[in-house]
Amino acid sequence: MHILFLRESYKNSSIRYMFKINENYLHLSRSYLFSTISKKVDEFALSNPNADIIRLGIGDVTQPLSPSVIDSMHKSVDEMSRKETFRGYGPEQGYKFLREKIATTDFQKRGVKIDADEIFISDGSKSDTGNICDILGDSNTIAITNPVYPVYLDTTIMRLGNSNNLMLLECNEENGFLPDIPVKSIDVVYLCYPNNPTGTVMNRIKLKQWVDWALYNNSLILFDAAYEAYIKDDEIPKSIFEIENAENCAIEFRSFSKNAGFTGLRCSYTVVPKALKTMSSNGEKQSLNMLWGRRQATKFNGAPYIVQRAAEAVYSIEGQKEVGDFISYYMNNADVIRNGLIKKGWTVYGGENAPYIWLKCPDENDSWSFFDQLLEKCHIVGTPGVGFGSNGEGFFRLTAFNSYEKTVEAVERINTHL
Ligand code: MLT
């Protein structure tokens, strides 16, 4: 019977005219960077079953969740088991208890005026930095740095295709891997500081230049601060909202993944200030806070209650101490890698206020041949710099997220075999 409904085109031609796909996806590289690496490592492990591989590739944490977080989750699991305290759907923007804790601890206590209703709880910054495009127009010019965290590039391509509206801000050794203020007009720019992948940071003066530029040009800064907890230097702002008037030109993304070890648990938040407005084509002022709230209410049902309680525990006195210990642990690893490689005479960036060490491949190796050498000779996995963009060619990223013991061993292996 269904044959009756076959389209004419299908019957008469070898070409099947069917439903359409978003062809922008055809402009993406074949596989996501970390999937490619993981496939290569799996193949190596299969043919070298005795190799004890040390993973310093993807920025995934290794230390277990802290006691306060676990304790809070146990309590909320118990709540879910009782009729009186069971929770179904929560507010799409997140529970008030968490939004308020974030607003006071991460912002107000640091002198930054951000309110709870400007905070949107989510399941990860990766999703939010991509999904934010939903509330932005297709005709925007969008700038990303080169090298860059691949999510900004891929999600922009998914949205714009292979378009002239995508611009690259060159970052290299000459400018210390910090992009120059653009001379061309740009509507939206992604900035990530402390930076993934280069581990570099942006000081107050430079960040203020970006804010002033955005205000002057009516541009929007999408500021990814997922690694702010790693900033040790007081001169480096942890939030773009520490810069005067940034609430009129910026959205900030924050995550519990890298400070509290939530990579597997999933919780993050996005700050969309109420002051942030733009003009629609009918000349009316539009609030991005309202638009993002509307987007989340339609497409997202909120992060799980148990997870939000876990995130709340991060703000308890004990929780804050535990987070501090996590950061010190990983930053000690960063020191081990950084100092070890510098002693070897290699050129190294980052690792001082960030969990990423960005090194220049020795002996003029390109990024992928250094990846192969490191894997084959040392059984260590890292991330080829070129995977983050053409300016990453000849560079390589190592993370501080493995255990102390493995990190020390990795540096010893590098010293012995390279
Ligand atoms: C990375 O390795 O760049 C990050 O772990 C990726 C992420 O946070 O999604």
Coordinates of C-alpha atoms and ligand atoms in Angstrom, one line a residue:
M1 CA 0.0 0.0 0.0
H2 CA 2.8 2.5 1.0
I3 CA 4.1 2.2 -2.6
L4 CA 1.2 4.4 -3.7
F5 CA 2.8 7.2 -1.8
L6 CA 6.2 7.1 -3.4
R7 CA 7.2 10.4 -4.8
E8 CA 7.2 10.8 -8.6
S9 CA 10.8 11.9 -8.4
Y10 CA 11.8 8.7 -6.7
K11 CA 10.0 6.6 -9.3
N12 CA 11.5 8.4 -12.3
S13 CA 15.0 9.2 -11.3
S14 CA 18.0 7.7 -9.7
I15 CA 18.2 10.7 -7.4
R16 CA 16.0 10.5 -4.3
Y17 CA 14.5 13.8 -3.3
M18 CA 13.9 13.4 0.3
F19 CA 13.8 15.4 3.5
K20 CA 16.6 18.0 3.9
I21 CA 19.5 18.0 6.4
N22 CA 21.2 21.1 7.8
E23 CA 24.0 21.1 5.2
N24 CA 26.1 23.4 7.4
Y25 CA 27.1 20.2 9.1
L26 CA 28.9 19.1 5.9
H27 CA 31.4 21.9 6.5
L28 CA 32.5 20.5 9.8
S29 CA 35.6 18.4 10.1
R30 CA 34.8 14.7 9.9
S31 CA 35.1 14.0 13.6
Y32 CA 35.2 16.1 16.8
L33 CA 38.8 16.6 17.9
F34 CA 38.6 14.5 21.1
S35 CA 36.7 11.7 19.4
T36 CA 39.6 11.5 16.8
I37 CA 42.2 11.3 19.6
S38 CA 40.3 8.8 21.6
K39 CA 40.0 6.5 18.5
K40 CA 43.7 6.8 17.8
V41 CA 44.5 6.0 21.5
D42 CA 42.1 3.0 21.5
E43 CA 43.9 1.6 18.4
F44 CA 47.3 2.1 20.0
A45 CA 46.1 0.4 23.2
L46 CA 44.7 -2.6 21.2
S47 CA 48.0 -3.2 19.5
N48 CA 50.1 -2.4 22.7
P49 CA 48.0 -4.2 25.4
N50 CA 50.8 -3.9 28.0
A51 CA 51.4 -0.1 27.6
D52 CA 50.5 1.8 30.7
I53 CA 49.0 4.9 29.0
I54 CA 49.0 8.2 30.9
R55 CA 46.2 10.5 29.7
L56 CA 47.0 14.2 29.6
G57 CA 44.8 14.8 26.6
I58 CA 41.1 15.8 27.1
G59 CA 40.6 18.1 30.1
D60 CA 38.8 15.6 32.2
V61 CA 39.3 15.5 36.0
T62 CA 40.4 12.4 37.8
Q63 CA 39.9 13.1 41.5
P64 CA 36.6 11.8 43.1
L65 CA 33.9 14.2 44.1
S66 CA 34.4 15.8 47.5
P67 CA 32.7 14.6 50.7
S68 CA 30.4 17.6 50.9
V69 CA 29.1 17.1 47.4
I70 CA 28.6 13.3 47.9
D71 CA 26.9 13.9 51.3
S72 CA 24.5 16.4 49.7
M73 CA 23.7 14.0 46.9
H74 CA 22.9 11.2 49.4
K75 CA 20.6 13.5 51.2
S76 CA 18.8 14.6 48.1
V77 CA 18.5 11.0 46.8
D78 CA 16.7 10.2 50.1
E79 CA 14.4 13.2 49.6
M80 CA 13.5 11.8 46.2
S81 CA 12.5 8.5 47.9
R82 CA 9.9 10.1 50.1
K83 CA 6.4 11.2 49.0
E84 CA 6.6 14.5 51.0
T85 CA 10.0 15.6 49.6
F86 CA 10.0 14.0 46.1
R87 CA 10.6 16.5 43.2
G88 CA 9.4 16.3 39.7
Y89 CA 10.2 19.0 37.1
G90 CA 12.1 21.9 38.6
P91 CA 12.3 25.4 37.4
E92 CA 13.9 25.5 33.9
Q93 CA 16.3 28.3 35.0
G94 CA 17.4 26.4 38.1
Y95 CA 16.4 26.2 41.7
K96 CA 16.4 29.4 43.6
F97 CA 18.6 27.9 46.4
L98 CA 21.5 27.4 43.9
R99 CA 21.0 30.6 41.9
E100 CA 21.1 32.7 45.1
K101 CA 24.2 30.9 46.4
I102 CA 26.0 31.6 43.1
A103 CA 24.9 35.2 43.0
T104 CA 26.1 36.0 46.5
T105 CA 29.3 33.8 46.6
D106 CA 30.7 34.1 43.0
F107 CA 29.7 37.7 42.4
Q108 CA 28.3 39.9 45.2
K109 CA 30.9 39.0 47.8
R110 CA 33.5 39.9 45.2
G111 CA 31.9 43.3 44.6
V112 CA 30.1 42.4 41.4
K113 CA 26.5 43.2 41.1
I114 CA 24.9 40.1 39.6
D115 CA 21.5 38.9 40.9
A116 CA 20.0 35.4 41.1
D117 CA 17.6 36.0 38.3
E118 CA 20.5 36.7 35.9
I119 CA 21.9 33.2 36.6
F120 CA 20.7 30.2 34.5
I121 CA 21.6 26.8 35.7
S122 CA 22.4 24.2 33.0
D123 CA 24.0 20.8 32.4
G124 CA 27.2 22.1 31.0
S125 CA 29.1 25.0 29.4
K126 CA 29.7 23.0 26.3
S127 CA 25.9 23.0 25.7
D128 CA 25.4 26.6 26.7
T129 CA 28.2 28.1 24.6
G130 CA 26.8 26.3 21.6
N131 CA 23.1 26.8 22.4
I132 CA 23.5 30.5 22.9
C133 CA 23.5 30.9 19.1
D134 CA 19.7 30.1 19.3
I135 CA 19.0 33.6 20.5
L136 CA 21.3 35.3 18.1
G137 CA 20.6 36.2 14.5
D138 CA 22.0 34.4 11.5
S139 CA 23.5 37.6 9.9
N140 CA 25.9 38.3 12.8
T141 CA 29.6 38.3 12.1
I142 CA 31.1 36.0 14.7
A143 CA 34.7 36.0 15.8
I144 CA 36.6 33.2 17.5
T145 CA 40.3 33.0 18.3
N146 CA 42.8 30.8 16.5
P147 CA 43.6 28.5 18.3
V148 CA 40.2 27.9 20.0
Y149 CA 38.1 25.5 22.0
P150 CA 36.6 23.6 19.0
V151 CA 33.0 23.9 20.3
Y152 CA 32.8 27.6 19.4
L153 CA 34.0 26.9 15.9
D154 CA 31.8 23.9 15.3
T155 CA 28.7 25.4 16.7
T156 CA 29.2 28.6 14.6
I157 CA 29.7 26.5 11.5
M158 CA 26.5 24.5 12.4
R159 CA 24.7 27.8 12.5
L160 CA 26.3 29.8 9.7
G161 CA 27.8 27.2 7.4
N162 CA 31.0 28.0 5.6
S163 CA 30.3 31.7 5.8
N164 CA 32.3 34.8 5.4
N165 CA 30.7 35.9 8.6
L166 CA 33.0 33.7 10.7
M167 CA 36.2 35.6 11.5
L168 CA 39.4 34.4 13.1
L169 CA 41.4 36.4 15.7
E170 CA 45.0 35.4 15.3
C171 CA 46.7 34.3 18.5
N172 CA 50.4 33.4 18.3
E173 CA 53.7 33.7 20.1
E174 CA 54.1 37.3 18.9
N175 CA 51.0 38.5 20.7
G176 CA 51.4 36.1 23.6
F177 CA 48.4 34.1 22.4
L178 CA 46.1 37.0 23.3
P179 CA 44.0 38.4 20.4
D180 CA 44.4 42.0 19.3
I181 CA 41.3 44.1 19.4
P182 CA 39.7 43.8 15.9
V183 CA 39.7 46.7 13.5
K184 CA 36.9 45.2 11.4
S185 CA 33.3 45.3 12.7
I186 CA 32.3 42.2 14.5
D187 CA 28.9 41.5 16.1
V188 CA 29.8 38.6 18.4
V189 CA 33.1 37.4 19.8
Y190 CA 33.9 34.3 21.9
L191 CA 36.6 34.9 24.5
C192 CA 37.8 32.2 26.9
Y193 CA 40.1 33.1 29.8
P194 CA 41.9 31.4 31.4
N195 CA 42.3 30.1 27.9
N196 CA 41.6 26.7 26.6
P197 CA 43.9 25.5 24.9
T198 CA 46.8 27.9 25.6
G199 CA 46.5 28.3 29.3
T200 CA 47.1 32.1 28.9
V201 CA 45.1 34.7 30.9
M202 CA 43.8 38.1 30.2
N203 CA 44.6 40.9 32.7
R204 CA 42.3 43.6 33.7
I205 CA 43.7 46.2 31.3
K206 CA 43.3 44.0 28.3
L207 CA 39.9 42.7 29.2
K208 CA 38.7 46.3 29.8
Q209 CA 39.9 47.1 26.2
W210 CA 37.7 44.4 24.9
V211 CA 34.7 45.6 27.0
D212 CA 35.2 49.2 25.8
W213 CA 35.5 47.9 22.2
A214 CA 32.3 45.9 22.5
L215 CA 30.4 48.9 24.1
Y216 CA 31.6 51.2 21.4
N217 CA 30.7 48.9 18.6
N218 CA 27.5 47.5 20.1
S219 CA 29.0 44.0 20.0
L220 CA 28.4 41.1 22.3
I221 CA 31.2 39.2 24.1
L222 CA 30.5 35.5 24.9
F223 CA 32.9 35.0 27.8
D224 CA 33.8 31.5 28.8
A225 CA 35.2 31.5 32.3
A226 CA 35.1 27.8 32.9
Y227 CA 38.6 27.8 34.3
E228 CA 38.4 30.9 36.5
A229 CA 39.0 28.9 39.7
Y230 CA 42.6 28.3 38.5
I231 CA 43.5 32.0 38.6
K232 CA 46.0 32.6 41.4
D233 CA 47.1 36.1 40.4
D234 CA 44.9 38.8 41.9
E235 CA 45.5 41.1 38.9
I236 CA 43.6 38.7 36.7
P237 CA 39.8 39.1 36.7
K238 CA 37.8 36.0 37.4
S239 CA 34.7 37.4 35.8
I240 CA 34.2 39.7 32.9
F241 CA 31.6 41.5 35.1
E242 CA 34.5 42.7 37.3
I243 CA 35.0 45.2 34.4
E244 CA 32.9 48.3 34.6
N245 CA 29.8 48.2 32.3
A246 CA 30.5 44.7 31.1
E247 CA 26.9 43.9 32.0
N248 CA 25.8 45.9 29.0
C249 CA 27.9 43.8 26.5
A250 CA 28.6 40.3 27.8
I251 CA 27.3 36.9 28.7
E252 CA 29.5 34.7 30.9
F253 CA 29.6 30.9 31.1
R254 CA 30.8 29.1 34.3
S255 CA 31.1 25.5 35.1
F256 CA 31.3 23.1 38.1
S257 CA 33.3 20.6 35.9
K258 CA 36.8 21.9 36.4
N259 CA 36.6 23.4 39.9
A260 CA 34.5 20.8 41.7
G261 CA 35.0 17.8 39.4
F262 CA 31.5 17.6 37.9
T263 CA 32.6 16.5 34.4
G264 CA 30.5 13.3 34.9
L265 CA 27.8 14.9 37.0
R266 CA 27.1 17.8 34.7
C267 CA 26.2 21.3 36.1
S268 CA 27.1 24.8 34.9
Y269 CA 25.6 28.2 34.8
T270 CA 25.3 31.1 32.4
V271 CA 25.1 34.7 33.5
V272 CA 22.9 36.9 31.2
P273 CA 22.6 40.3 32.8
K274 CA 19.2 42.1 32.7
A275 CA 21.1 45.2 31.5
L276 CA 22.1 43.4 28.3
K277 CA 19.9 44.6 25.5
T278 CA 20.0 44.9 21.7
M279 CA 17.6 46.4 19.1
S280 CA 15.4 44.2 17.0
S281 CA 14.7 45.1 13.3
N282 CA 11.5 46.9 14.4
G283 CA 13.6 49.3 16.5
E284 CA 12.5 47.9 19.8
K285 CA 14.9 47.1 22.6
Q286 CA 15.2 43.4 23.4
S287 CA 16.5 41.8 26.6
L288 CA 18.8 38.8 26.1
N289 CA 18.0 37.7 29.7
M290 CA 14.4 37.4 28.6
L291 CA 15.3 35.6 25.3
W292 CA 17.6 33.1 27.0
G293 CA 15.0 32.4 29.7
R294 CA 12.5 31.8 27.0
R295 CA 14.8 29.5 25.1
Q296 CA 15.6 27.5 28.1
A297 CA 12.0 27.2 29.2
T298 CA 11.1 25.7 25.8
K299 CA 14.1 23.5 25.1
F300 CA 15.4 22.5 28.5
N301 CA 13.7 21.1 31.6
G302 CA 16.4 22.1 34.1
A303 CA 19.4 20.3 35.6
P304 CA 18.5 17.4 37.9
Y305 CA 17.5 18.4 41.5
I306 CA 20.2 16.0 43.0
V307 CA 22.9 17.6 40.8
Q308 CA 21.8 21.1 41.8
R309 CA 21.9 20.2 45.5
A310 CA 25.4 18.8 44.8
A311 CA 26.4 22.1 43.3
E312 CA 24.9 24.0 46.2
A313 CA 27.2 22.0 48.5
V314 CA 30.2 23.5 46.7
Y315 CA 29.3 26.8 48.4
S316 CA 29.3 25.5 51.9
I317 CA 32.3 26.4 54.1
E318 CA 33.6 22.8 53.8
G319 CA 32.7 22.7 50.1
Q320 CA 34.8 25.9 49.4
K321 CA 37.7 24.4 51.2
E322 CA 37.4 21.2 49.2
V323 CA 37.3 23.1 46.0
G324 CA 40.4 25.0 47.0
D325 CA 42.2 21.6 47.7
F326 CA 41.2 20.3 44.2
I327 CA 42.6 23.4 42.5
S328 CA 45.8 23.3 44.5
Y329 CA 46.2 19.6 43.7
Y330 CA 45.8 20.1 39.9
M331 CA 47.9 23.3 40.0
N332 CA 50.7 21.4 41.7
N333 CA 50.5 19.0 38.7
A334 CA 50.7 22.0 36.4
D335 CA 53.9 23.1 38.2
V336 CA 55.4 19.6 37.8
I337 CA 54.8 19.6 34.1
R338 CA 55.7 23.2 33.5
N339 CA 58.9 23.2 35.5
G340 CA 59.9 19.7 34.1
L341 CA 59.5 20.9 30.5
I342 CA 61.2 24.2 31.1
K343 CA 64.2 22.4 32.7
K344 CA 64.4 20.3 29.6
G345 CA 64.8 23.5 27.6
W346 CA 61.3 23.4 26.0
T347 CA 59.2 26.5 25.4
V348 CA 56.1 26.5 27.5
Y349 CA 53.1 28.7 27.9
G350 CA 50.2 28.6 30.4
G351 CA 50.0 26.4 33.5
E352 CA 50.4 29.3 35.9
N353 CA 46.8 30.4 36.2
A354 CA 45.2 27.5 34.2
P355 CA 45.3 23.7 34.2
Y356 CA 46.6 23.6 30.6
I357 CA 50.3 23.6 29.5
W358 CA 50.8 24.8 26.0
L359 CA 54.2 23.7 24.7
K360 CA 56.1 24.3 21.5
C361 CA 56.8 20.9 19.9
P362 CA 60.5 20.2 20.2
D363 CA 62.8 19.7 17.2
E364 CA 60.3 21.5 14.9
N365 CA 57.9 18.6 15.0
D366 CA 54.4 19.3 13.8
S367 CA 51.6 18.7 16.3
W368 CA 50.4 15.3 15.1
S369 CA 53.9 13.8 14.7
F370 CA 54.7 15.0 18.2
F371 CA 51.4 13.3 19.3
D372 CA 52.6 10.0 17.7
Q373 CA 56.1 10.3 19.3
L374 CA 54.7 11.0 22.7
L375 CA 52.3 8.1 22.5
E376 CA 54.7 5.6 20.9
K377 CA 57.8 6.4 23.0
C378 CA 56.3 7.6 26.3
H379 CA 52.8 6.1 26.2
I380 CA 51.4 9.6 27.0
V381 CA 48.4 11.1 25.4
G382 CA 48.2 14.8 24.8
T383 CA 46.3 17.1 22.4
P384 CA 47.9 18.3 19.1
G385 CA 47.7 22.1 19.0
V386 CA 46.6 22.1 15.4
G387 CA 43.4 20.4 16.5
F388 CA 42.5 23.8 18.0
G389 CA 43.2 25.7 14.8
S390 CA 45.9 26.4 12.2
N391 CA 47.9 28.7 14.7
G392 CA 48.1 25.7 17.0
E393 CA 50.4 23.9 14.4
G394 CA 53.7 23.1 16.0
F395 CA 52.2 23.3 19.5
F396 CA 50.8 20.8 21.9
R397 CA 48.5 20.8 25.0
L398 CA 49.0 18.8 28.2
T399 CA 46.5 18.9 31.0
A400 CA 47.2 18.9 34.8
F401 CA 44.1 16.8 35.5
N402 CA 45.7 13.4 36.0
S403 CA 46.9 12.2 39.4
Y404 CA 50.0 13.6 41.0
E405 CA 51.8 10.2 40.7
K406 CA 50.9 9.8 37.0
T407 CA 51.9 13.4 36.3
V408 CA 55.3 13.0 37.9
E409 CA 55.8 9.7 36.0
A410 CA 54.8 11.4 32.7
V411 CA 57.5 14.0 33.1
E412 CA 60.0 11.3 34.0
R413 CA 59.1 9.4 30.9
I414 CA 59.5 12.5 28.7
N415 CA 62.9 13.2 30.2
T416 CA 64.0 9.6 29.6
H417 CA 62.6 9.0 26.1
L418 CA 62.5 12.3 24.3
Ligands
MLT1 C1 39.1 20.1 26.7 O1 39.8 19.1 26.9 O2 39.3 21.0 25.9 C2 37.8 20.1 27.6 O3 37.8 19.1 28.5 C3 36.7 19.9 26.8 C4 35.4 20.3 27.5 O4 35.5 20.9 28.6 O5 34.4 20.1 26.9

